[in-house]
């Protein structure tokens, strides 16, 4: 294990120790780092009160190296929505069919709202995980359920959202995200993969360094820093009636959470949620994780390699969010 302590890390650790001694004393960085590294981990960063307390870059990791977030990419869609609401381009409860005219004569699709689309409660099929169709092909996704009545995880809603935003902006939705939010944070993806249609993949494909992903998490924790509206951002963490563990493109580690699939590690055993407290999470295949823990003013970014091997069940020991957080927090 290689732990990176630089001047910023040391000062940040001292600041957190004086500002929040009770919280700082509960951390078990070594145990958390060992747990992560044993599961293909390449980066682990812990930030409290906006200061880095701990960084670890085992194996092929490095502070300046970006790693694909897989479905951790999905949570950027909530920020695009919040910015667009503040820019008075839409509301969360606008029908998607306002811009997707192909849906206007469909009895179910015509009633799907932006909120339902990105909370994955639109009634649409989720699509094949890891194999998103093009924006336009995704518009043909069947609506098997009434809007607001069923949770279905998958890439299709996010590709549909990409097309909605493209028509709304007459521009690339990721370019809008970059100039509207990420430029102000002085961060950028190391890469953002695109589909065969040339458009950025919205459910997957973004790669960030652990530091930049953590900065993004801190921005969300701080309520948007005035760059986007705090109340709209707060709505992204309100669970749907269908899945108490999912908001608008963010996981909420709560009892009753409906996970994305078997073996994803996104489960909350009975009683665990109360011990951990409020935890918001961006999560991707291969156990990419960004945890936001408001009660502790804490951000944790964790990345791993060999995503495909992990998806095939060949990536070593199984990841558990609850086990990892218990180790880190001493909960």
mmCIF file of N, CA, C and O in Angstrom, residues 5-59:
data_model
loop_
_atom_site.group_PDB
_atom_site.id
_atom_site.type_symbol
_atom_site.label_atom_id
_atom_site.label_comp_id
_atom_site.label_asym_id
_atom_site.label_seq_id
_atom_site.Cartn_x
_atom_site.Cartn_y
_atom_site.Cartn_z
ATOM 1 N N UNK A 5 1.055 11.409 1.483
ATOM 2 C CA UNK A 5 0.888 12.525 2.400
ATOM 3 C C UNK A 5 1.639 13.715 1.821
ATOM 4 O O UNK A 5 2.861 13.670 1.679
ATOM 5 N N UNK A 6 0.929 14.746 1.444
ATOM 6 C CA UNK A 6 1.581 15.963 0.999
ATOM 7 C C UNK A 6 1.201 17.096 1.959
ATOM 8 O O UNK A 6 0.507 16.893 2.944
ATOM 9 N N UNK A 7 1.687 18.296 1.663
ATOM 10 C CA UNK A 7 1.444 19.414 2.574
ATOM 11 C C UNK A 7 -0.049 19.665 2.740
ATOM 12 O O UNK A 7 -0.540 19.903 3.836
ATOM 13 N N UNK A 8 -0.781 19.567 1.631
ATOM 14 C CA UNK A 8 -2.222 19.797 1.705
ATOM 15 C C UNK A 8 -2.897 18.739 2.581
ATOM 16 O O UNK A 8 -3.779 19.030 3.379
ATOM 17 N N UNK A 9 -2.462 17.479 2.432
ATOM 18 C CA UNK A 9 -3.036 16.409 3.226
ATOM 19 C C UNK A 9 -2.769 16.615 4.707
ATOM 20 O O UNK A 9 -3.648 16.468 5.554
ATOM 21 N N UNK A 10 -1.524 16.963 5.050
ATOM 22 C CA UNK A 10 -1.154 17.149 6.441
ATOM 23 C C UNK A 10 -1.925 18.291 7.081
ATOM 24 O O UNK A 10 -2.502 18.168 8.159
ATOM 25 N N UNK A 11 -1.980 19.429 6.374
ATOM 26 C CA UNK A 11 -2.708 20.573 6.911
ATOM 27 C C UNK A 11 -4.189 20.270 7.033
ATOM 28 O O UNK A 11 -4.843 20.659 8.000
ATOM 29 N N UNK A 12 -4.722 19.558 6.022
ATOM 30 C CA UNK A 12 -6.130 19.197 6.071
ATOM 31 C C UNK A 12 -6.428 18.294 7.253
ATOM 32 O O UNK A 12 -7.433 18.445 7.941
ATOM 33 N N UNK A 13 -5.526 17.326 7.515
ATOM 34 C CA UNK A 13 -5.729 16.437 8.639
ATOM 35 C C UNK A 13 -5.685 17.170 9.960
ATOM 36 O O UNK A 13 -6.477 16.917 10.861
ATOM 37 N N UNK A 14 -4.754 18.114 10.096
ATOM 38 C CA UNK A 14 -4.674 18.904 11.318
ATOM 39 C C UNK A 14 -5.921 19.756 11.505
ATOM 40 O O UNK A 14 -6.468 19.855 12.602
ATOM 41 N N UNK A 15 -6.382 20.361 10.401
ATOM 42 C CA UNK A 15 -7.572 21.212 10.485
ATOM 43 C C UNK A 15 -8.781 20.402 10.932
ATOM 44 O O UNK A 15 -9.563 20.820 11.785
ATOM 45 N N UNK A 16 -8.937 19.197 10.342
ATOM 46 C CA UNK A 16 -10.087 18.378 10.705
ATOM 47 C C UNK A 16 -9.990 17.904 12.146
ATOM 48 O O UNK A 16 -10.988 17.811 12.854
ATOM 49 N N UNK A 17 -8.773 17.617 12.598
ATOM 50 C CA UNK A 17 -8.601 17.139 13.967
ATOM 51 C C UNK A 17 -9.013 18.197 14.979
ATOM 52 O O UNK A 17 -9.622 17.885 16.001
ATOM 53 N N UNK A 18 -8.699 19.475 14.699
ATOM 54 C CA UNK A 18 -9.077 20.545 15.620
ATOM 55 C C UNK A 18 -10.549 20.927 15.458
ATOM 56 O O UNK A 18 -11.222 21.246 16.434
ATOM 57 N N UNK A 19 -11.042 20.891 14.201
ATOM 58 C CA UNK A 19 -12.403 21.363 13.956
ATOM 59 C C UNK A 19 -13.449 20.323 14.340
ATOM 60 O O UNK A 19 -14.539 20.662 14.750
ATOM 61 N N UNK A 20 -13.110 19.036 14.170
ATOM 62 C CA UNK A 20 -14.103 17.991 14.412
ATOM 63 C C UNK A 20 -13.440 16.773 15.036
ATOM 64 O O UNK A 20 -13.362 15.721 14.433
ATOM 65 N N UNK A 21 -12.940 16.894 16.260
ATOM 66 C CA UNK A 21 -12.150 15.816 16.840
ATOM 67 C C UNK A 21 -12.910 14.516 17.017
ATOM 68 O O UNK A 21 -12.367 13.443 16.815
ATOM 69 N N UNK A 22 -14.182 14.607 17.359
ATOM 70 C CA UNK A 22 -14.935 13.377 17.584
ATOM 71 C C UNK A 22 -15.040 12.563 16.313
ATOM 72 O O UNK A 22 -14.850 11.347 16.309
ATOM 73 N N UNK A 23 -15.353 13.270 15.181
ATOM 74 C CA UNK A 23 -15.483 12.559 13.913
ATOM 75 C C UNK A 23 -14.138 12.018 13.465
ATOM 76 O O UNK A 23 -14.020 10.894 12.997
ATOM 77 N N UNK A 24 -13.073 12.834 13.613
ATOM 78 C CA UNK A 24 -11.757 12.420 13.143
ATOM 79 C C UNK A 24 -11.273 11.183 13.873
ATOM 80 O O UNK A 24 -10.634 10.316 13.285
ATOM 81 N N UNK A 25 -11.576 11.041 15.147
ATOM 82 C CA UNK A 25 -11.095 9.921 15.938
ATOM 83 C C UNK A 25 -11.734 8.602 15.531
ATOM 84 O O UNK A 25 -11.199 7.534 15.847
ATOM 85 N N UNK A 26 -12.860 8.649 14.842
ATOM 86 C CA UNK A 26 -13.525 7.406 14.455
ATOM 87 C C UNK A 26 -12.936 6.803 13.191
ATOM 88 O O UNK A 26 -13.221 5.661 12.878
ATOM 89 N N UNK A 27 -12.175 7.540 12.421
ATOM 90 C CA UNK A 27 -11.687 7.047 11.140
ATOM 91 C C UNK A 27 -10.650 5.942 11.326
ATOM 92 O O UNK A 27 -9.757 6.038 12.162
ATOM 93 N N UNK A 28 -10.760 4.933 10.493
ATOM 94 C CA UNK A 28 -9.747 3.885 10.423
ATOM 95 C C UNK A 28 -9.276 3.823 8.980
ATOM 96 O O UNK A 28 -9.736 2.995 8.191
ATOM 97 N N UNK A 29 -8.375 4.751 8.619
ATOM 98 C CA UNK A 29 -7.921 4.860 7.236
ATOM 99 C C UNK A 29 -7.227 3.585 6.765
ATOM 100 O O UNK A 29 -7.422 3.140 5.638
ATOM 101 N N UNK A 30 -6.409 3.004 7.614
ATOM 102 C CA UNK A 30 -5.642 1.836 7.221
ATOM 103 C C UNK A 30 -6.545 0.660 6.861
ATOM 104 O O UNK A 30 -6.365 0.008 5.833
ATOM 105 N N UNK A 31 -7.539 0.396 7.706
ATOM 106 C CA UNK A 31 -8.452 -0.722 7.448
ATOM 107 C C UNK A 31 -9.251 -0.490 6.168
ATOM 108 O O UNK A 31 -9.444 -1.410 5.364
ATOM 109 N N UNK A 32 -9.726 0.751 5.974
ATOM 110 C CA UNK A 32 -10.490 1.061 4.769
ATOM 111 C C UNK A 32 -9.619 0.927 3.519
ATOM 112 O O UNK A 32 -10.064 0.409 2.482
ATOM 113 N N UNK A 33 -8.369 1.395 3.596
ATOM 114 C CA UNK A 33 -7.461 1.314 2.449
ATOM 115 C C UNK A 33 -7.136 -0.138 2.116
ATOM 116 O O UNK A 33 -7.071 -0.518 0.939
ATOM 117 N N UNK A 34 -6.930 -0.956 3.124
ATOM 118 C CA UNK A 34 -6.646 -2.368 2.883
ATOM 119 C C UNK A 34 -7.848 -3.072 2.253
ATOM 120 O O UNK A 34 -7.694 -3.888 1.338
ATOM 121 N N UNK A 35 -9.034 -2.747 2.734
ATOM 122 C CA UNK A 35 -10.259 -3.325 2.170
ATOM 123 C C UNK A 35 -10.389 -2.945 0.696
ATOM 124 O O UNK A 35 -10.683 -3.789 -0.160
ATOM 125 N N UNK A 36 -10.165 -1.671 0.384
ATOM 126 C CA UNK A 36 -10.279 -1.193 -0.985
ATOM 127 C C UNK A 36 -9.225 -1.820 -1.889
ATOM 128 O O UNK A 36 -9.522 -2.306 -2.982
ATOM 129 N N UNK A 37 -7.974 -1.819 -1.440
ATOM 130 C CA UNK A 37 -6.877 -2.337 -2.264
ATOM 131 C C UNK A 37 -7.063 -3.817 -2.568
ATOM 132 O O UNK A 37 -6.703 -4.285 -3.660
ATOM 133 N N UNK A 38 -7.645 -4.561 -1.645
ATOM 134 C CA UNK A 38 -7.864 -5.990 -1.850
ATOM 135 C C UNK A 38 -8.959 -6.275 -2.861
ATOM 136 O O UNK A 38 -9.137 -7.431 -3.285
ATOM 137 N N UNK A 39 -9.665 -5.257 -3.271
ATOM 138 C CA UNK A 39 -10.762 -5.390 -4.233
ATOM 139 C C UNK A 39 -10.500 -4.528 -5.460
ATOM 140 O O UNK A 39 -11.345 -3.761 -5.880
ATOM 141 N N UNK A 40 -9.300 -4.649 -5.986
ATOM 142 C CA UNK A 40 -8.855 -3.989 -7.226
ATOM 143 C C UNK A 40 -8.741 -2.478 -7.082
ATOM 144 O O UNK A 40 -8.740 -1.754 -8.069
ATOM 145 N N UNK A 41 -8.675 -1.980 -5.877
ATOM 146 C CA UNK A 41 -8.643 -0.541 -5.659
ATOM 147 C C UNK A 41 -7.408 0.115 -6.240
ATOM 148 O O UNK A 41 -6.293 -0.422 -6.144
ATOM 149 N N UNK A 42 -7.589 1.285 -6.849
ATOM 150 C CA UNK A 42 -6.470 2.073 -7.384
ATOM 151 C C UNK A 42 -6.445 3.477 -6.797
ATOM 152 O O UNK A 42 -5.456 4.197 -6.960
ATOM 153 N N UNK A 43 -7.511 3.872 -6.123
ATOM 154 C CA UNK A 43 -7.506 5.180 -5.467
ATOM 155 C C UNK A 43 -8.522 5.192 -4.336
ATOM 156 O O UNK A 43 -9.592 4.587 -4.433
ATOM 157 N N UNK A 44 -8.147 5.873 -3.268
ATOM 158 C CA UNK A 44 -9.050 6.111 -2.150
ATOM 159 C C UNK A 44 -8.700 7.469 -1.578
ATOM 160 O O UNK A 44 -7.541 7.726 -1.225
ATOM 161 N N UNK A 45 -9.687 8.356 -1.533
ATOM 162 C CA UNK A 45 -9.475 9.714 -1.033
ATOM 163 C C UNK A 45 -10.581 10.050 -0.050
ATOM 164 O O UNK A 45 -11.762 9.820 -0.332
ATOM 165 N N UNK A 46 -10.190 10.589 1.105
ATOM 166 C CA UNK A 46 -11.146 11.002 2.130
ATOM 167 C C UNK A 46 -10.968 12.498 2.379
ATOM 168 O O UNK A 46 -9.857 12.959 2.645
ATOM 169 N N UNK A 47 -12.053 13.234 2.277
ATOM 170 C CA UNK A 47 -12.038 14.686 2.445
ATOM 171 C C UNK A 47 -13.071 15.076 3.491
ATOM 172 O O UNK A 47 -14.216 14.627 3.433
ATOM 173 N N UNK A 48 -12.675 15.898 4.441
ATOM 174 C CA UNK A 48 -13.611 16.404 5.444
ATOM 175 C C UNK A 48 -13.451 17.912 5.568
ATOM 176 O O UNK A 48 -12.324 18.429 5.546
ATOM 177 N N UNK A 49 -14.588 18.611 5.660
ATOM 178 C CA UNK A 49 -14.579 20.073 5.740
ATOM 179 C C UNK A 49 -13.793 20.682 4.574
ATOM 180 O O UNK A 49 -13.154 21.719 4.719
ATOM 181 N N UNK A 50 -13.844 20.018 3.421
ATOM 182 C CA UNK A 50 -13.167 20.535 2.230
ATOM 183 C C UNK A 50 -11.671 20.309 2.203
ATOM 184 O O UNK A 50 -11.001 20.787 1.284
ATOM 185 N N UNK A 51 -11.130 19.585 3.173
ATOM 186 C CA UNK A 51 -9.696 19.326 3.244
ATOM 187 C C UNK A 51 -9.421 17.831 3.112
ATOM 188 O O UNK A 51 -10.123 17.005 3.699
ATOM 189 N N UNK A 52 -8.399 17.484 2.353
ATOM 190 C CA UNK A 52 -8.030 16.086 2.188
ATOM 191 C C UNK A 52 -7.366 15.575 3.467
ATOM 192 O O UNK A 52 -6.373 16.140 3.929
ATOM 193 N N UNK A 53 -7.932 14.509 4.022
ATOM 194 C CA UNK A 53 -7.349 13.872 5.190
ATOM 195 C C UNK A 53 -6.454 12.699 4.813
ATOM 196 O O UNK A 53 -5.488 12.405 5.523
ATOM 197 N N UNK A 54 -6.794 12.025 3.726
ATOM 198 C CA UNK A 54 -6.121 10.772 3.408
ATOM 199 C C UNK A 54 -6.208 10.517 1.910
ATOM 200 O O UNK A 54 -7.242 10.735 1.295
ATOM 201 N N UNK A 55 -5.120 10.052 1.332
ATOM 202 C CA UNK A 55 -5.086 9.588 -0.058
ATOM 203 C C UNK A 55 -4.262 8.321 -0.132
ATOM 204 O O UNK A 55 -3.199 8.229 0.494
ATOM 205 N N UNK A 56 -4.721 7.375 -0.924
ATOM 206 C CA UNK A 56 -3.997 6.132 -1.136
ATOM 207 C C UNK A 56 -4.146 5.738 -2.596
ATOM 208 O O UNK A 56 -5.271 5.731 -3.122
ATOM 209 N N UNK A 57 -3.036 5.454 -3.265
ATOM 210 C CA UNK A 57 -3.050 5.084 -4.676
ATOM 211 C C UNK A 57 -2.255 3.799 -4.882
ATOM 212 O O UNK A 57 -1.118 3.813 -5.325
ATOM 213 N N UNK A 58 -2.852 2.645 -4.537
ATOM 214 C CA UNK A 58 -2.148 1.376 -4.703
ATOM 215 C C UNK A 58 -2.119 0.924 -6.162
ATOM 216 O O UNK A 58 -2.795 1.498 -7.017
ATOM 217 N N UNK A 59 -1.285 -0.074 -6.407
ATOM 218 C CA UNK A 59 -1.216 -0.719 -7.718
ATOM 219 C C UNK A 59 -0.929 0.306 -8.817
ATOM 220 O O UNK A 59 0.047 1.027 -8.747
#
